[in-house]
mmCIF file of C-alpha atoms in Angstrom:
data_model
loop_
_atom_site.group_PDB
_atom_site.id
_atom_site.type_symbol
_atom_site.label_atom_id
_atom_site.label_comp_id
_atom_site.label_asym_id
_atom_site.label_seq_id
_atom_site.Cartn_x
_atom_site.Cartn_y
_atom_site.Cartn_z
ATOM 1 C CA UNK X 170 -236.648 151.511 -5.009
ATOM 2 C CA UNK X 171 -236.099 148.766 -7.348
ATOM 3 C CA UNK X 172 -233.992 145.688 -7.045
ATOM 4 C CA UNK X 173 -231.466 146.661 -9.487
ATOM 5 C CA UNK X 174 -230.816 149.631 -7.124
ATOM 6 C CA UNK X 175 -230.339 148.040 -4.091
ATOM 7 C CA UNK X 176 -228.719 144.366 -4.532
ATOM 8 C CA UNK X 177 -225.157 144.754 -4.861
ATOM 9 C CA UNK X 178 -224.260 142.199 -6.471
ATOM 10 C CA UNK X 179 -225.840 142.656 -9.469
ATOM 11 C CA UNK X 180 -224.770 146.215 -9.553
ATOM 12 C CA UNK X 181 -221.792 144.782 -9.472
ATOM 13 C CA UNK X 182 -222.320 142.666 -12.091
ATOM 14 C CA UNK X 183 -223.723 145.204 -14.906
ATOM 15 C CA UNK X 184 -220.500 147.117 -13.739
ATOM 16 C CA UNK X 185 -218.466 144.299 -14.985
ATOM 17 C CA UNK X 186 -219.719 144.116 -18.380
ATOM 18 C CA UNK X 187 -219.371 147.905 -19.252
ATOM 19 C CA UNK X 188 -215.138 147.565 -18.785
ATOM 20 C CA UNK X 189 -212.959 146.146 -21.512
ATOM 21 C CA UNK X 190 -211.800 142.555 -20.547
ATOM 22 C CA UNK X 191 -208.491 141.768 -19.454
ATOM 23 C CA UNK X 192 -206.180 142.295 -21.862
ATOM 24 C CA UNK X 193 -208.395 143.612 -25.008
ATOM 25 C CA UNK X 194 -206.957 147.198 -25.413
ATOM 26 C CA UNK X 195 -203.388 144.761 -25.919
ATOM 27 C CA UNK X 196 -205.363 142.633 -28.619
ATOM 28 C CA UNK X 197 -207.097 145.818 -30.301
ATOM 29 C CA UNK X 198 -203.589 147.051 -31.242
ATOM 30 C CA UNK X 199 -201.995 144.287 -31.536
ATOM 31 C CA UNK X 200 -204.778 142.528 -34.382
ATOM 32 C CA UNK X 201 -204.685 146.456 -35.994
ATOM 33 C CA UNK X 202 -200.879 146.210 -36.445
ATOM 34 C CA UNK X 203 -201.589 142.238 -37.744
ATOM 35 C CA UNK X 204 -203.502 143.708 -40.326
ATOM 36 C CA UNK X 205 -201.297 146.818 -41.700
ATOM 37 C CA UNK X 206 -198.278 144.690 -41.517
ATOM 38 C CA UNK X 207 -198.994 141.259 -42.607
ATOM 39 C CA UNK X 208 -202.262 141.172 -44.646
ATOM 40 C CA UNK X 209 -201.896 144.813 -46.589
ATOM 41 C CA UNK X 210 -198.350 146.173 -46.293
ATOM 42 C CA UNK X 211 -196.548 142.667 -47.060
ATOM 43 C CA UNK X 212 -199.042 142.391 -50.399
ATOM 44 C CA UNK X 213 -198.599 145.872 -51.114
ATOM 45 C CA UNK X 214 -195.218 145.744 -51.547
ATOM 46 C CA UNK X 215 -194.892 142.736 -53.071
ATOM 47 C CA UNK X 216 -192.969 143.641 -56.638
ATOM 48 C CA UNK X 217 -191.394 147.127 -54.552
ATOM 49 C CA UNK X 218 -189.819 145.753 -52.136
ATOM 50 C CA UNK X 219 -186.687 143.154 -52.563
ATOM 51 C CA UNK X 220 -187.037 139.661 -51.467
ATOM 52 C CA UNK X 221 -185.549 139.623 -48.604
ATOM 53 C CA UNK X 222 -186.597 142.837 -47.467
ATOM 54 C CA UNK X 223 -189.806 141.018 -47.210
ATOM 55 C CA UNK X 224 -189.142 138.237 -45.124
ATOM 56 C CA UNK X 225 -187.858 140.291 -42.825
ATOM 57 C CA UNK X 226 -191.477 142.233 -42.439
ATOM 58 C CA UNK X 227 -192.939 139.123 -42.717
ATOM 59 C CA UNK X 228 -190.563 138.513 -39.466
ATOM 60 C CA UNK X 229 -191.699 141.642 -37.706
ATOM 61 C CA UNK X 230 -195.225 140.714 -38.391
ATOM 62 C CA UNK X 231 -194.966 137.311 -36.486
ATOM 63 C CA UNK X 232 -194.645 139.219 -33.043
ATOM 64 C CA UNK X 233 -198.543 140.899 -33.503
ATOM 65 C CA UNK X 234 -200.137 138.269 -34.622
ATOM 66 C CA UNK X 235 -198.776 136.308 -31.809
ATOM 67 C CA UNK X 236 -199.685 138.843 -29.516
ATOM 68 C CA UNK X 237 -202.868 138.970 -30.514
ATOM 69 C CA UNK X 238 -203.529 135.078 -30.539
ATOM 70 C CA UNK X 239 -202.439 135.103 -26.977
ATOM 71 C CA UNK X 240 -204.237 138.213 -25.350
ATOM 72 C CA UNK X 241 -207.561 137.441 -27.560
ATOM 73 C CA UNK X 242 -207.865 134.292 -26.201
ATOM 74 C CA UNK X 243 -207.334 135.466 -22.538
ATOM 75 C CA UNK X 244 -210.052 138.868 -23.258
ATOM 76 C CA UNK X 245 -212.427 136.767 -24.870
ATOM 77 C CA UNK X 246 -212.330 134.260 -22.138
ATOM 78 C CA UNK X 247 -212.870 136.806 -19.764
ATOM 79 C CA UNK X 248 -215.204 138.855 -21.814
ATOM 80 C CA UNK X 249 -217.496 135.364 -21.526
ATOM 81 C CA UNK X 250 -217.258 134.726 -17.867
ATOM 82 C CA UNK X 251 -218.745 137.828 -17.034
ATOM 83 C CA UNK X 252 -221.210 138.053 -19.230
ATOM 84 C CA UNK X 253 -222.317 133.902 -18.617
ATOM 85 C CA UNK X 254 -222.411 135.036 -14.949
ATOM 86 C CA UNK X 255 -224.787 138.051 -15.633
ATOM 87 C CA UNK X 256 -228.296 135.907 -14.961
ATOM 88 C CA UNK X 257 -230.687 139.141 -16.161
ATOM 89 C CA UNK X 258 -229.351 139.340 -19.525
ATOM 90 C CA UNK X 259 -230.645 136.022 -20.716
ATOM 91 C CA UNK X 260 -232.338 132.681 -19.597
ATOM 92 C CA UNK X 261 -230.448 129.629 -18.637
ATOM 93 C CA UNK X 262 -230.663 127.934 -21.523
ATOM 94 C CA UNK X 263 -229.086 130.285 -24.100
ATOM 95 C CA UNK X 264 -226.792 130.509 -21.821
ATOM 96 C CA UNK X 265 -225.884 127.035 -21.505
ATOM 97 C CA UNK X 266 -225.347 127.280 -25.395
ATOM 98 C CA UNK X 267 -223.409 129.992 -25.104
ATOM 99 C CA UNK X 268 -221.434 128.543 -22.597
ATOM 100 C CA UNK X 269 -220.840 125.059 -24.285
ATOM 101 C CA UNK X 270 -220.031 126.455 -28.063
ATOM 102 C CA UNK X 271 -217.255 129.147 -26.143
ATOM 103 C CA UNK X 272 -216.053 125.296 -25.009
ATOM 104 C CA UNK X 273 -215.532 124.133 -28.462
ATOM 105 C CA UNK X 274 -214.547 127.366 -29.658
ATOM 106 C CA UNK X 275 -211.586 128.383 -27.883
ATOM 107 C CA UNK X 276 -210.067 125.407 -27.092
ATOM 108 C CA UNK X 277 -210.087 124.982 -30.858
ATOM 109 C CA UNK X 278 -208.999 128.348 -32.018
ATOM 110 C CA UNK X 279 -206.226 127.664 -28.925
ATOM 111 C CA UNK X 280 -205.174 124.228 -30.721
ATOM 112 C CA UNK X 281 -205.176 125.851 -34.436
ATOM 113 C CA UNK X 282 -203.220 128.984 -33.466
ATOM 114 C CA UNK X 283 -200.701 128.138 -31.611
ATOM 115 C CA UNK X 284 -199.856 124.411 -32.710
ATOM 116 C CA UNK X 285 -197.340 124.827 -36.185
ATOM 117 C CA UNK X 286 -199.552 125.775 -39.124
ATOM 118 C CA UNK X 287 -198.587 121.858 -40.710
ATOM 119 C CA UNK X 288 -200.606 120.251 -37.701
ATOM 120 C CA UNK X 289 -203.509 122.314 -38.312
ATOM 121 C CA UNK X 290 -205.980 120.057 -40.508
ATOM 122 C CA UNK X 291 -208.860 122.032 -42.528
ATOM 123 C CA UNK X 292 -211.238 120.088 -40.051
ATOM 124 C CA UNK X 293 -210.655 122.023 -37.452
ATOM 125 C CA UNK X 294 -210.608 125.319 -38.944
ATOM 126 C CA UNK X 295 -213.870 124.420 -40.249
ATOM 127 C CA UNK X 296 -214.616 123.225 -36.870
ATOM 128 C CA UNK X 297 -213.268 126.513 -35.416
ATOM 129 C CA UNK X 298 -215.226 128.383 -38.059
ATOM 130 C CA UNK X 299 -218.652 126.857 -37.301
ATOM 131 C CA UNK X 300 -218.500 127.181 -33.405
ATOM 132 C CA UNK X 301 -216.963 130.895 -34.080
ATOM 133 C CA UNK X 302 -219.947 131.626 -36.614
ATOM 134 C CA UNK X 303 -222.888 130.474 -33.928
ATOM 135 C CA UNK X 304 -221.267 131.984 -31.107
ATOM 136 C CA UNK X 305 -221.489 135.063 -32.551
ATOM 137 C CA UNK X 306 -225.261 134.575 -33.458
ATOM 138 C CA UNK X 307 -226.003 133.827 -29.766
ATOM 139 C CA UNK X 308 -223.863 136.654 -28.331
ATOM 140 C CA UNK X 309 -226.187 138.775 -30.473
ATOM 141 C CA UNK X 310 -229.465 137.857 -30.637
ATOM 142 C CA UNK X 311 -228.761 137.623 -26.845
ATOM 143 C CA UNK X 312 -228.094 141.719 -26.628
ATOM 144 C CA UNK X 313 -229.987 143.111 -28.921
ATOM 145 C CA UNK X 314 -233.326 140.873 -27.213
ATOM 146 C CA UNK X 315 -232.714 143.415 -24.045
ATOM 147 C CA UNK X 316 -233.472 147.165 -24.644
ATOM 148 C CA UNK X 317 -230.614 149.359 -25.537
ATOM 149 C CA UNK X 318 -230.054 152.779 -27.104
ATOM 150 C CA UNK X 319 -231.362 152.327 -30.701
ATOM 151 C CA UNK X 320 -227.540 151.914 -33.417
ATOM 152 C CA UNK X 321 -225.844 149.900 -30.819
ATOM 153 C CA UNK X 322 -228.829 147.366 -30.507
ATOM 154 C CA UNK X 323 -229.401 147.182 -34.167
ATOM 155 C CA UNK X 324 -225.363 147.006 -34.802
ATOM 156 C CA UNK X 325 -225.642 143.587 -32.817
ATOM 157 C CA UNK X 326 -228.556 142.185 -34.801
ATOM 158 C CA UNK X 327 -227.185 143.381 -38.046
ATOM 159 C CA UNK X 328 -223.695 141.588 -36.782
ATOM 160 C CA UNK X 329 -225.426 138.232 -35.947
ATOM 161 C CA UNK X 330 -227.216 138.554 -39.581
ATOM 162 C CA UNK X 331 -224.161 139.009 -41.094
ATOM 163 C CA UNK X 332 -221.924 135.869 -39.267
ATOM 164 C CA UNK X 333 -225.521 133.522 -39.846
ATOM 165 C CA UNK X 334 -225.409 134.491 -43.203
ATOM 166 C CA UNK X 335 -221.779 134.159 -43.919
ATOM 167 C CA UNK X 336 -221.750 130.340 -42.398
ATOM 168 C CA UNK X 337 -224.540 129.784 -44.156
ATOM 169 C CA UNK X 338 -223.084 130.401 -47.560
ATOM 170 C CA UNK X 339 -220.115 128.441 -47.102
ATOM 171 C CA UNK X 340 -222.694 125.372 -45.812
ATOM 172 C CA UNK X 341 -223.842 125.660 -49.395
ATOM 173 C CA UNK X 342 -220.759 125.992 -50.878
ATOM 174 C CA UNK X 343 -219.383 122.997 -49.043
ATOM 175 C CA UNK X 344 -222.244 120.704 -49.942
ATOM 176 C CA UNK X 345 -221.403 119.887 -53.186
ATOM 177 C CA UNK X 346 -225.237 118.963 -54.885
ATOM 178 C CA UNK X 347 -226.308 122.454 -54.026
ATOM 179 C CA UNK X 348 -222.642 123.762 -54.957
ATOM 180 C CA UNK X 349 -222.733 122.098 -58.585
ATOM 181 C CA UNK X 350 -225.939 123.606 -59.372
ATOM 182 C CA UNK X 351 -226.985 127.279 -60.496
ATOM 183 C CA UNK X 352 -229.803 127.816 -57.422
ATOM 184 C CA UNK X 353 -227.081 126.671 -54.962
ATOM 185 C CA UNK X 354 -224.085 129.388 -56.254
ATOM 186 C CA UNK X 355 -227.580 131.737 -56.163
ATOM 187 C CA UNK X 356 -228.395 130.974 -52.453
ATOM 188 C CA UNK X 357 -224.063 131.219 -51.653
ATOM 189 C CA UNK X 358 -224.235 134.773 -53.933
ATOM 190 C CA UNK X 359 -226.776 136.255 -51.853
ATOM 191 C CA UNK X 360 -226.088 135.196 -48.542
ATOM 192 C CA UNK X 361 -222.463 136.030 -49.329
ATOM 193 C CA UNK X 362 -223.869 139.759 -50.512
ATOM 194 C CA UNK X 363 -226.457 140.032 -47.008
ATOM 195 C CA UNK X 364 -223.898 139.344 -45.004
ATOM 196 C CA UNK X 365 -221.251 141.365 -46.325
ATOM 197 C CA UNK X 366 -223.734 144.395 -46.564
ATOM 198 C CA UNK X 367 -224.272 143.573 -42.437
ATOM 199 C CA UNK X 368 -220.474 143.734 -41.817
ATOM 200 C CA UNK X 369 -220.221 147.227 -42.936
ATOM 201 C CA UNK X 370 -223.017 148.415 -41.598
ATOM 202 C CA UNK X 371 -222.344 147.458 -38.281
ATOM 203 C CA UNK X 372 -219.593 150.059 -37.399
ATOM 204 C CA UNK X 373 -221.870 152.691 -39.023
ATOM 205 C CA UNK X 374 -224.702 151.911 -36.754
ATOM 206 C CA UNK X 375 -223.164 151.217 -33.500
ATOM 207 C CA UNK X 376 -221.462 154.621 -33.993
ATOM 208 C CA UNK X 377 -224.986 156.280 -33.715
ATOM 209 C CA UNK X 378 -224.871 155.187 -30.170
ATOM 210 C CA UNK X 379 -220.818 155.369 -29.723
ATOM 211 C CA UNK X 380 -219.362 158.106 -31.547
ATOM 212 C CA UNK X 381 -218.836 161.446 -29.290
ATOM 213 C CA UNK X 382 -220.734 163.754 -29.527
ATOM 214 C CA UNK X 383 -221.094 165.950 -26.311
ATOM 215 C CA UNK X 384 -219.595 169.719 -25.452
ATOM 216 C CA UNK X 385 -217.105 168.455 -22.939
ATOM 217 C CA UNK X 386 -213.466 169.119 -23.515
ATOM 218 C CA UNK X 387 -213.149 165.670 -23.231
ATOM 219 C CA UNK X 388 -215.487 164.640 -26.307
ATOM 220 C CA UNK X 389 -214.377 166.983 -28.522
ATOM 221 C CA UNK X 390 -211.137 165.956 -27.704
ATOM 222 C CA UNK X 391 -212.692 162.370 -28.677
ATOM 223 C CA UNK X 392 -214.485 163.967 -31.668
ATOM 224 C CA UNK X 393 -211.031 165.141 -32.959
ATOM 225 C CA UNK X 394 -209.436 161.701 -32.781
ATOM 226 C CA UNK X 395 -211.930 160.284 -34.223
ATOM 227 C CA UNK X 396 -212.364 163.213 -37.678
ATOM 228 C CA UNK X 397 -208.332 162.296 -37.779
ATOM 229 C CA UNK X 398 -208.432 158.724 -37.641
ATOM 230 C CA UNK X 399 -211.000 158.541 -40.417
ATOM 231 C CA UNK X 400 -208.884 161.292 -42.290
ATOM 232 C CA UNK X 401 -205.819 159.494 -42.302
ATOM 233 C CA UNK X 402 -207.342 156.171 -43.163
ATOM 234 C CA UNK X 403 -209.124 157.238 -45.687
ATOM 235 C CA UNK X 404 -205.542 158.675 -46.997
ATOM 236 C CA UNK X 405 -204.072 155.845 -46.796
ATOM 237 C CA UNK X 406 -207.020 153.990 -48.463
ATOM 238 C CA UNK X 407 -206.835 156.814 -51.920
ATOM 239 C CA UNK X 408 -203.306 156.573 -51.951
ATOM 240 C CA UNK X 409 -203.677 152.252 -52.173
ATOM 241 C CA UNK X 410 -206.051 152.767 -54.671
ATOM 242 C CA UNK X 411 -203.641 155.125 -56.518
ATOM 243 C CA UNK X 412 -200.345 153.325 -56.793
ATOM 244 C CA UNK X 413 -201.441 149.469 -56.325
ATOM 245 C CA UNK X 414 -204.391 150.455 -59.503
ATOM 246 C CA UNK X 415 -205.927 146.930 -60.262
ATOM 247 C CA UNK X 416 -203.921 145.242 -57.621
ATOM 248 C CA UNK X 417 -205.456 147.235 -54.787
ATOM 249 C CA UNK X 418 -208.419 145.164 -55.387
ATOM 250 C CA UNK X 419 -206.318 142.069 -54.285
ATOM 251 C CA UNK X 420 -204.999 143.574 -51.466
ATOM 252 C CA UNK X 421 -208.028 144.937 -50.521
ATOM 253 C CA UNK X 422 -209.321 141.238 -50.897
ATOM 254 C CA UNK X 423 -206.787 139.785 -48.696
ATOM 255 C CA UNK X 424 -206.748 142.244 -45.969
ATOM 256 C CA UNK X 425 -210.891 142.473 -45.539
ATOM 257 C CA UNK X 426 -212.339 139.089 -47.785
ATOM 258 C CA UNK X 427 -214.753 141.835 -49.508
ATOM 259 C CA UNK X 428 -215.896 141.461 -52.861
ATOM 260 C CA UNK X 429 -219.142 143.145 -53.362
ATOM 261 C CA UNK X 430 -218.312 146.329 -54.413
ATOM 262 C CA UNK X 431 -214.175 145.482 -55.121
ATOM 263 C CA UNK X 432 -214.398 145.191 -58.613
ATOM 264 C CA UNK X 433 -217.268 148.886 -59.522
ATOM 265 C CA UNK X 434 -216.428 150.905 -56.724
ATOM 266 C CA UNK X 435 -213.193 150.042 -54.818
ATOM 267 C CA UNK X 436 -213.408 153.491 -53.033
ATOM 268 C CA UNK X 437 -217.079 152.764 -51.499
ATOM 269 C CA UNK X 438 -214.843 150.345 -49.291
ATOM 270 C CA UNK X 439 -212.001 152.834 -48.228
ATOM 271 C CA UNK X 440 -214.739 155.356 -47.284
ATOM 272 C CA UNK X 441 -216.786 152.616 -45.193
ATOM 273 C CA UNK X 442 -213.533 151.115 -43.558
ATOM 274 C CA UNK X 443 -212.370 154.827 -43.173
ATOM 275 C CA UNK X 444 -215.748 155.667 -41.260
ATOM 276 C CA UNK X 445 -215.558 152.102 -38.897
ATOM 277 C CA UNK X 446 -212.118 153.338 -38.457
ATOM 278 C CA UNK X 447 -212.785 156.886 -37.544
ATOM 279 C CA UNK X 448 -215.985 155.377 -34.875
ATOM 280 C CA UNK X 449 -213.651 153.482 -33.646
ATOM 281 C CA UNK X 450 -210.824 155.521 -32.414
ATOM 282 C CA UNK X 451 -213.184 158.414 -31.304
ATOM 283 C CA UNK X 452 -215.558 155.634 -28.680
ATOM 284 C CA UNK X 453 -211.877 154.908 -27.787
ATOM 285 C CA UNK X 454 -210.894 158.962 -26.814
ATOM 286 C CA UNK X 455 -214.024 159.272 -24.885
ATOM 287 C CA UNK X 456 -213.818 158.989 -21.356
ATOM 288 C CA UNK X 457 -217.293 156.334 -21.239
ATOM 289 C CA UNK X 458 -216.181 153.096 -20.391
ATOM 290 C CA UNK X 459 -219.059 151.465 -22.609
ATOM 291 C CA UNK X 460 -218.182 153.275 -25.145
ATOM 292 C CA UNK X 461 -214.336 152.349 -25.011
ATOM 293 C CA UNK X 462 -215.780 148.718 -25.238
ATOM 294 C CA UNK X 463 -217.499 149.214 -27.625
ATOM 295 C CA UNK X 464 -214.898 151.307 -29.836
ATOM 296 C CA UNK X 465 -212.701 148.088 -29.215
ATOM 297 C CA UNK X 466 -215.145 145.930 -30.676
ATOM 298 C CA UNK X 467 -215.463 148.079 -33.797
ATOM 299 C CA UNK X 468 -211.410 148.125 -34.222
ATOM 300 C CA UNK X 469 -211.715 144.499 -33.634
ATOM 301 C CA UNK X 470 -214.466 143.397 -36.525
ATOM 302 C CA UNK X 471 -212.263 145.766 -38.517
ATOM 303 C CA UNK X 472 -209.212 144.149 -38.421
ATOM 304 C CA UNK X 473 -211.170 140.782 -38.468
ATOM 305 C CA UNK X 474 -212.664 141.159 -42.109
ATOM 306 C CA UNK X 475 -215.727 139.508 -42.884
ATOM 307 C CA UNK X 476 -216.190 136.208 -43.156
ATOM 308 C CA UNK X 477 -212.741 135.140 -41.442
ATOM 309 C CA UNK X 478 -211.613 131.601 -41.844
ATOM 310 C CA UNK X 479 -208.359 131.582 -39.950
ATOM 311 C CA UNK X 480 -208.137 130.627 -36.775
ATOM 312 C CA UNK X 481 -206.563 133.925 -35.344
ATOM 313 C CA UNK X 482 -209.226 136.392 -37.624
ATOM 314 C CA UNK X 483 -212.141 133.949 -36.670
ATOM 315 C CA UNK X 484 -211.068 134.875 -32.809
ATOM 316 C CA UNK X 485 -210.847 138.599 -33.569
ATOM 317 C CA UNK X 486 -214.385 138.369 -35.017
ATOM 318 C CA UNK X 487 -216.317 136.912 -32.054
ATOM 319 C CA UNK X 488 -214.254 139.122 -29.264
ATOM 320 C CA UNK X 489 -215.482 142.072 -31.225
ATOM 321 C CA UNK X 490 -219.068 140.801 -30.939
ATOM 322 C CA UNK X 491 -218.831 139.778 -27.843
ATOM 323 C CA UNK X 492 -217.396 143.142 -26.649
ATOM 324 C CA UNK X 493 -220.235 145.117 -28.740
ATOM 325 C CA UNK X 494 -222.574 142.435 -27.162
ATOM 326 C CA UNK X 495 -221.587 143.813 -23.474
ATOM 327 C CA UNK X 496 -221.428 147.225 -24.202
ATOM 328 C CA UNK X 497 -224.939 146.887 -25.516
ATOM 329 C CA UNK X 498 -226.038 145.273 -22.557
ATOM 330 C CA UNK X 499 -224.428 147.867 -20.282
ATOM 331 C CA UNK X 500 -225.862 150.911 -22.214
ATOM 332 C CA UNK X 501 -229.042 149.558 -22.098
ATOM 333 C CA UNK X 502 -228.902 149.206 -18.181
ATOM 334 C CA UNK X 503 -227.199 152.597 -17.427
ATOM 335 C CA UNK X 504 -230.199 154.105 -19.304
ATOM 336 C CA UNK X 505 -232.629 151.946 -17.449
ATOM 337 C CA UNK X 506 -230.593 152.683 -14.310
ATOM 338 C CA UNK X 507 -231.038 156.850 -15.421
ATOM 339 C CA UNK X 508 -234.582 156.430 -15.708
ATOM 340 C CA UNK X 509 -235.229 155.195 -12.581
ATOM 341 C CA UNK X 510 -233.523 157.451 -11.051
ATOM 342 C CA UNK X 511 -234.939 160.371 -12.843
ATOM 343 C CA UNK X 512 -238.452 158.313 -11.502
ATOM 344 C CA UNK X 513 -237.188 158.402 -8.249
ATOM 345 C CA UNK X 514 -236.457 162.171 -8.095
ATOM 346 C CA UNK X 515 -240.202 162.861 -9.292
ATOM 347 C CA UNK X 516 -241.887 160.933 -6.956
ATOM 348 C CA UNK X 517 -243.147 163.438 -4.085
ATOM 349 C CA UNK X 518 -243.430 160.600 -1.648
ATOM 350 C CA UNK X 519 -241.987 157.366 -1.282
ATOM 351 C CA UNK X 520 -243.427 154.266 -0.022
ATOM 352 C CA UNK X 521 -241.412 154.723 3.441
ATOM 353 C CA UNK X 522 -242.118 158.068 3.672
ATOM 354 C CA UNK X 523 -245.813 157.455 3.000
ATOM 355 C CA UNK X 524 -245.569 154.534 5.814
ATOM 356 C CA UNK X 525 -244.072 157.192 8.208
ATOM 357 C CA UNK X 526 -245.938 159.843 7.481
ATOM 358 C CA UNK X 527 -249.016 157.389 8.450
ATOM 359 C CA UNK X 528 -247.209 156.286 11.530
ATOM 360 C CA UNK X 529 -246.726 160.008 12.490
#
């Protein structure tokens, strides 16, 4: 019988990893209502609506995106204590880094969100932005070094791509000799274009490992959430398209910082945010607790967008990888945990029963 079977404590420890943090579910909802409220409804109505019909959404929208400054910052503090006190998952010294860019990030992110938006100097957002951008590369490169069921593992790499490449781009774009010249707006293009490409493929490929798929009531149950989530987003998504026309593209811009495809194929973007969408809510109906986590992380980069730059979207991005981070590392050890017991049951003979049997 292996260690992992018998010590406790780091049973114990693996067990804390596949549950949700403190207070995500609460930031899940609260950054999805952020988003349909203040960064799509507000600028889809803008021209529909009267004036002051607006500011009083506007209003309404202050209360989620408060909500889910506050309980981000408590989940993703969590979310990292557990997984920096997990000693299996990684050496010491990543996670030392870990550990000291989470100390520059949230205290940060804490400073920029909730001081008034007039005390918040560009420094630190881009000081926010930085630490936000290599955390996520850490948290993983970290999970998808361990093995793990195939879409989750690759979602992580593909995520930590995408946030390298993304920082890296606007390192170029902020250094104005390679900004000013045609090779540097090339390099900024195409590392704008990689990691855009890895933000939408992330919820596609942790779904391979997420998305229910069992004969339980339970999972079709989960199945059925998610066919109508994805339904009704994609809806929502053709009907945008429909009465906004060429604005939609500016919405779409402002609620998701996509451009790739915004202009050609607008719809390409309401399928792929459908699908996240649709992953999302159906890992959330299942009754796996890894796969909850990791449903919430998928909700989260959603309502994120890529390549965040304020403080409160910048904290939605790295909880989501860090929850898709855990729930890699937890699927990978409940499979490793299945094998060996499925080892276990085919060995005829122990080791203690071979001892007694010698004894007898």
């Amino acid at each position: 019988m292996s260690r992992a079977d018998t010590d406790p404590d780091r049973t114990e420890e693996w067990r804390s990893l596949s549950v949700t943090p403190l207070l995500g579910m609460l930031a899940v909802v609260a950054a999805l209502l952020d988003l349909g409220i203040n960064r799509f409804a507000i600028r889809a109505l803008v021209g529909t609506l009267p004036h002051p019909a607006l500011i009083t959404l506007s209003r309404w929208g202050e209360l989620p995106r408060n909500l889910a400054a506050v309980s981000g910052l408590v989940a993703l503090t969590m979310a990292l204590l557990s997984f920096l006190r997990t000693p299996t998952h990684a050496p010491v010294r990543r996670r030392l880094s870990i550990a000291g860019f989470a100390g520059i990030f949230l205290p940060t992110t804490a400073l920029a969100t909730l001081l008034p938006a007039d005390r918040t100097s560009p420094q630190i957002v881009l000081f926010a932005t930085g630490a936000a951008n290599v955390l996520a590369v850490l948290l993983g490169v970290t999970a998808a070094r361990r093995a793990a069921p195939v879409g989750i593992r690759a979602g992580v790499a593909v995520m930590a791509v995408s946030a390298l490449s993304a920082f890296t781009a606007l390192v170029v774009v902020l250094f104005e000799p390679l900004s000013q010249s045609r090779i540097g707006v090339l390099v900024a293009l195409t590392l704008k274009g990689i990691g855009e490409v890895g933000f939408m493929l992330t919820p596609l490929l942790v779904g391979v490992s997420v998305f229910p798929r069992g004969r339980t009531t339970r999972s079709r149950v989960a199945l059925a959430v998610g066919v109508l989530a994805f339904a009704a987003t994609a809806a929502l998504g053709w009907w945008g398209m429909a009465e906004l026309r060429a604005d939609f593209a500016i919405v779409l811009y402002g609620a998701a910082r996509v451009e790739l495809w915004l202009e050609a194929a607008p719809a390409v973007y309401v399928l792929l945010f459908a699908a996240a969408v649709g992953i999302g809510a159906g890992a959330l109906a299942s009754g796996d607790a890894i796969h909850r986590q990791a449903g919430a992380g998928v909700l989260l980069l959603v309502a994120s967008g890529y390549a965040a730059r304020s403080p409160g979207r910048l904290l939605m991005t790295v909880l989501a990888v860090a929850l898709l981070s855990r729930a890699c590392l937890a699927l990978g050890e409940a499979v490793a945990a299945a094998r060996r017991a499925e080892r276990r049951r085919d060995e005829p003979v122990g080791v203690e029963g071979a001892v007694a049997e010698r004894a007898e």
